[in-house]
Each structure stands twice: as C-alpha cells, then as structure tokens.
PDB file of C-alpha atoms in Angstrom:
ATOM      1  CA  GLN A  15     176.944  77.495  28.627  1.00 82.00           C
ATOM      2  CA  VAL A  16     173.440  76.706  29.856  1.00 88.00           C
ATOM      3  CA  GLN A  17     172.927  76.355  33.586  1.00 94.00           C
ATOM      4  CA  LEU A  18     169.864  75.373  35.568  1.00 96.00           C
ATOM      5  CA  VAL A  19     170.039  75.904  39.312  1.00 96.00           C
ATOM      6  CA  GLU A  20     167.287  74.662  41.621  1.00 97.00           C
ATOM      7  CA  SER A  21     166.571  75.947  45.094  1.00 97.00           C
ATOM      8  CA  GLY A  22     163.832  75.847  47.695  1.00 97.00           C
ATOM      9  CA  GLY A  23     163.912  72.237  48.806  1.00 97.00           C
ATOM     10  CA  GLY A  24     163.807  71.205  52.443  1.00 97.00           C
ATOM     11  CA  LEU A  25     162.015  69.273  55.149  1.00 98.00           C
ATOM     12  CA  VAL A  26     158.302  69.793  55.615  1.00 98.00           C
ATOM     13  CA  GLN A  27     155.501  68.003  57.426  1.00 98.00           C
ATOM     14  CA  ALA A  28     152.757  66.235  55.533  1.00 98.00           C
ATOM     15  CA  GLY A  29     150.125  68.710  54.435  1.00 98.00           C
ATOM     16  CA  GLY A  30     152.643  71.518  54.195  1.00 98.00           C
ATOM     17  CA  SER A  31     153.906  73.513  51.236  1.00 98.00           C
ATOM     18  CA  LEU A  32     157.168  74.313  49.502  1.00 98.00           C
ATOM     19  CA  ARG A  33     158.046  76.379  46.459  1.00 98.00           C
ATOM     20  CA  LEU A  34     160.932  75.292  44.284  1.00 98.00           C
ATOM     21  CA  SER A  35     162.730  77.659  41.955  1.00 98.00           C
ATOM     22  CA  CYS A  36     164.845  76.955  38.888  1.00 97.00           C
ATOM     23  CA  ALA A  37     167.038  79.773  37.608  1.00 96.00           C
ATOM     24  CA  VAL A  38     167.985  79.411  33.953  1.00 93.00           C
ATOM     25  CA  SER A  39     171.085  81.079  32.555  1.00 91.00           C
ATOM     26  CA  GLY A  40     172.905  80.915  29.269  1.00 85.00           C
ATOM     27  CA  ARG A  41     173.508  83.435  26.558  1.00 73.00           C
ATOM     28  CA  THR A  42     170.642  83.483  24.023  1.00 72.00           C
ATOM     29  CA  PHE A  43     169.200  80.284  25.454  1.00 76.00           C
ATOM     30  CA  SER A  44     165.459  80.010  24.954  1.00 80.00           C
ATOM     31  CA  PRO A  45     164.004  76.587  25.694  1.00 85.00           C
ATOM     32  CA  TYR A  46     160.730  75.450  24.206  1.00 88.00           C
ATOM     33  CA  ARG A  47     159.502  73.853  27.391  1.00 93.00           C
ATOM     34  CA  MET A  48     160.651  73.532  30.989  1.00 95.00           C
ATOM     35  CA  GLY A  49     159.912  70.545  33.137  1.00 96.00           C
ATOM     36  CA  TRP A  50     160.172  69.333  36.708  1.00 98.00           C
ATOM     37  CA  PHE A  51     161.070  65.742  37.480  1.00 98.00           C
ATOM     38  CA  ARG A  52     161.711  63.894  40.706  1.00 98.00           C
ATOM     39  CA  GLN A  53     163.610  60.814  41.721  1.00 98.00           C
ATOM     40  CA  ALA A  54     163.295  58.838  44.921  1.00 97.00           C
ATOM     41  CA  PRO A  55     165.991  56.336  45.949  1.00 93.00           C
ATOM     42  CA  GLY A  56     165.842  53.152  43.906  1.00 94.00           C
ATOM     43  CA  THR A  57     163.350  54.537  41.396  1.00 96.00           C
ATOM     44  CA  GLU A  58     163.505  56.018  37.923  1.00 95.00           C
ATOM     45  CA  ARG A  59     163.280  59.731  37.325  1.00 96.00           C
ATOM     46  CA  GLU A  60     159.604  60.622  37.209  1.00 97.00           C
ATOM     47  CA  PHE A  61     157.880  63.417  35.324  1.00 98.00           C
ATOM     48  CA  VAL A  62     156.081  65.935  37.543  1.00 98.00           C
ATOM     49  CA  ALA A  63     155.073  68.975  35.499  1.00 98.00           C
ATOM     50  CA  ALA A  64     155.963  71.015  32.426  1.00 96.00           C
ATOM     51  CA  ILE A  65     155.318  74.484  31.054  1.00 94.00           C
ATOM     52  CA  ARG A  66     155.893  76.216  27.759  1.00 91.00           C
ATOM     53  CA  TRP A  67     158.605  78.859  27.981  1.00 88.00           C
ATOM     54  CA  ASN A  68     156.515  81.191  25.828  1.00 86.00           C
ATOM     55  CA  GLY A  69     152.893  80.537  26.571  1.00 77.00           C
ATOM     56  CA  ASP A  70     150.649  79.325  29.327  1.00 79.00           C
ATOM     57  CA  SER A  71     150.370  75.689  28.434  1.00 89.00           C
ATOM     58  CA  THR A  72     150.997  73.447  31.436  1.00 94.00           C
ATOM     59  CA  TYR A  73     150.889  69.721  32.010  1.00 96.00           C
ATOM     60  CA  TYR A  74     150.964  67.637  35.187  1.00 97.00           C
ATOM     61  CA  SER A  75     151.360  64.046  36.192  1.00 97.00           C
ATOM     62  CA  GLY A  76     148.284  62.502  37.716  1.00 96.00           C
ATOM     63  CA  SER A  77     149.957  62.100  41.099  1.00 97.00           C
ATOM     64  CA  VAL A  78     150.445  65.857  41.571  1.00 98.00           C
ATOM     65  CA  LYS A  79     147.611  67.403  39.580  1.00 97.00           C
ATOM     66  CA  GLY A  80     145.546  69.667  41.788  1.00 97.00           C
ATOM     67  CA  ARG A  81     148.314  69.967  44.391  1.00 98.00           C
ATOM     68  CA  PHE A  82     151.293  71.319  42.440  1.00 98.00           C
ATOM     69  CA  THR A  83     151.443  74.367  40.198  1.00 98.00           C
ATOM     70  CA  ILE A  84     154.176  75.115  37.682  1.00 97.00           C
ATOM     71  CA  SER A  85     154.779  78.697  36.596  1.00 96.00           C
ATOM     72  CA  ARG A  86     157.500  80.811  35.078  1.00 94.00           C
ATOM     73  CA  ASP A  87     158.756  84.382  35.140  1.00 93.00           C
ATOM     74  CA  ASN A  88     160.489  85.048  31.840  1.00 88.00           C
ATOM     75  CA  ALA A  89     161.839  88.396  33.034  1.00 90.00           C
ATOM     76  CA  LYS A  90     163.722  86.537  35.766  1.00 93.00           C
ATOM     77  CA  ASN A  91     164.457  83.464  33.627  1.00 92.00           C
ATOM     78  CA  THR A  92     163.011  81.393  36.451  1.00 95.00           C
ATOM     79  CA  VAL A  93     160.580  78.496  36.648  1.00 96.00           C
ATOM     80  CA  TYR A  94     158.720  77.658  39.838  1.00 97.00           C
ATOM     81  CA  LEU A  95     156.996  74.631  41.283  1.00 98.00           C
ATOM     82  CA  GLN A  96     154.532  75.433  44.035  1.00 98.00           C
ATOM     83  CA  MET A  97     153.839  72.265  45.990  1.00 98.00           C
ATOM     84  CA  ASN A  98     150.852  72.168  48.339  1.00 98.00           C
ATOM     85  CA  SER A  99     149.272  69.403  50.401  1.00 98.00           C
ATOM     86  CA  LEU A 100     152.554  67.540  50.387  1.00 98.00           C
ATOM     87  CA  LYS A 101     152.579  63.825  51.144  1.00 98.00           C
ATOM     88  CA  PRO A 102     155.388  61.553  52.340  1.00 97.00           C
ATOM     89  CA  GLU A 103     155.383  59.906  48.907  1.00 97.00           C
ATOM     90  CA  ASP A 104     156.415  63.258  47.397  1.00 98.00           C
ATOM     91  CA  THR A 105     159.804  62.815  49.057  1.00 98.00           C
ATOM     92  CA  ALA A 106     162.485  62.842  46.352  1.00 98.00           C
ATOM     93  CA  VAL A 107     165.211  64.864  44.721  1.00 98.00           C
ATOM     94  CA  TYR A 108     163.527  67.342  42.407  1.00 98.00           C
ATOM     95  CA  TYR A 109     165.158  68.365  39.150  1.00 98.00           C
ATOM     96  CA  CYS A 110     164.307  71.013  36.623  1.00 97.00           C
ATOM     97  CA  ALA A 111     165.039  70.406  32.981  1.00 97.00           C
ATOM     98  CA  ALA A 112     164.908  72.237  29.664  1.00 95.00           C
ATOM     99  CA  ASP A 113     163.677  70.896  26.347  1.00 93.00           C
ATOM    100  CA  ARG A 114     164.855  72.752  23.240  1.00 90.00           C
ATOM    101  CA  THR A 115     162.731  70.813  20.766  1.00 88.00           C
ATOM    102  CA  ILE A 116     159.392  72.062  19.496  1.00 86.00           C
ATOM    103  CA  ARG A 117     156.945  69.245  20.196  1.00 85.00           C
ATOM    104  CA  THR A 118     153.223  68.977  19.678  1.00 83.00           C
ATOM    105  CA  VAL A 119     153.016  66.508  22.550  1.00 83.00           C
ATOM    106  CA  VAL A 120     154.418  67.270  26.000  1.00 84.00           C
ATOM    107  CA  GLY A 121     157.531  65.257  26.637  1.00 84.00           C
ATOM    108  CA  THR A 122     157.233  63.327  29.866  1.00 92.00           C
ATOM    109  CA  SER A 123     160.317  61.195  29.354  1.00 93.00           C
ATOM    110  CA  ALA A 124     163.508  62.427  30.955  1.00 94.00           C
ATOM    111  CA  ARG A 125     165.512  61.478  27.864  1.00 94.00           C
ATOM    112  CA  LEU A 126     163.731  64.178  25.852  1.00 93.00           C
ATOM    113  CA  TYR A 127     165.183  66.986  27.931  1.00 95.00           C
ATOM    114  CA  ASP A 128     168.516  68.507  27.020  1.00 93.00           C
ATOM    115  CA  TYR A 129     169.661  70.336  30.145  1.00 95.00           C
ATOM    116  CA  TRP A 130     169.333  69.495  33.822  1.00 97.00           C
ATOM    117  CA  GLY A 131     169.890  71.130  37.155  1.00 97.00           C
ATOM    118  CA  GLN A 132     171.732  69.506  40.033  1.00 97.00           C
ATOM    119  CA  GLY A 133     168.551  68.756  41.978  1.00 97.00           C
ATOM    120  CA  THR A 134     167.135  69.837  45.317  1.00 98.00           C
ATOM    121  CA  GLN A 135     166.012  67.478  48.073  1.00 98.00           C
ATOM    122  CA  VAL A 136     162.406  67.550  49.258  1.00 98.00           C
ATOM    123  CA  THR A 137     161.566  65.499  52.326  1.00 98.00           C
ATOM    124  CA  VAL A 138     158.019  65.204  53.618  1.00 98.00           C
ATOM    125  CA  SER A 139     157.617  63.734  57.090  1.00 97.00           C
ATOM    126  CA  SER A 140     154.485  61.954  58.202  1.00 94.00           C
TER     127      SER A 140
END
C-alpha cells in the first residue's frame, strides 16, 4: 500500500518561509515524478511544482517560480517544498502526489497523478 504523508504546514507572516515534507512509503514503489499541488477554498486543485524521482528535472508554476524550490532525498523517500517570500495568496491546503507514468511532458493536471497525501494547511497572514 502506497502512502504519502505531508508535514510542515502552519501559519506564517507574509515574506516568511516554510518547508513542507512528503514522506513516501510503499513496498517497491518507485514513482516517475512527484508533484506538489495546492487548493484554496472554492478553487480547483492547482499545480505548484514537480520533480523527477530519479533525476534533477524540476518544473514550477509561474506563480511560485523563483520563490519555491522542490527537492527530494531518495534515501529518505521524502520530497520537500521550500517556500520563501510567502504571500497571502499562497494560503491553501498543500498536497503531494505521485505519478507512476513515464511522460515526456510534465503533468500539471491533478488527474494525472495516481497517489495523494492528506494535505497540510499553509496560512500566510498579511
């Protein structure tokens, strides 16, 4: 059984930083790509960033590029999202997700991802 467990969310002032973690477990599970999404109340789930599980290829949405950094530690089976210069509009529940499919184009649609964590709340106050 594959499990993704996020942690690291919380309340932070605008301009501050948070680091989210996503621990991946599951016997012999090796995703092709890991992604972070977020969802604010009344909105659709939005792509934030993605990283190849084996490799250094990363991809970001335009709204977070230059402020957020996605990384992974394969030895710990963990993916991270370092969020700097946070803005009130970054407030959302953040989810990590795993994509098993080998794709030549980064999947930014939530429906392309096979496994999801339970989410962690990030609130940025102004």
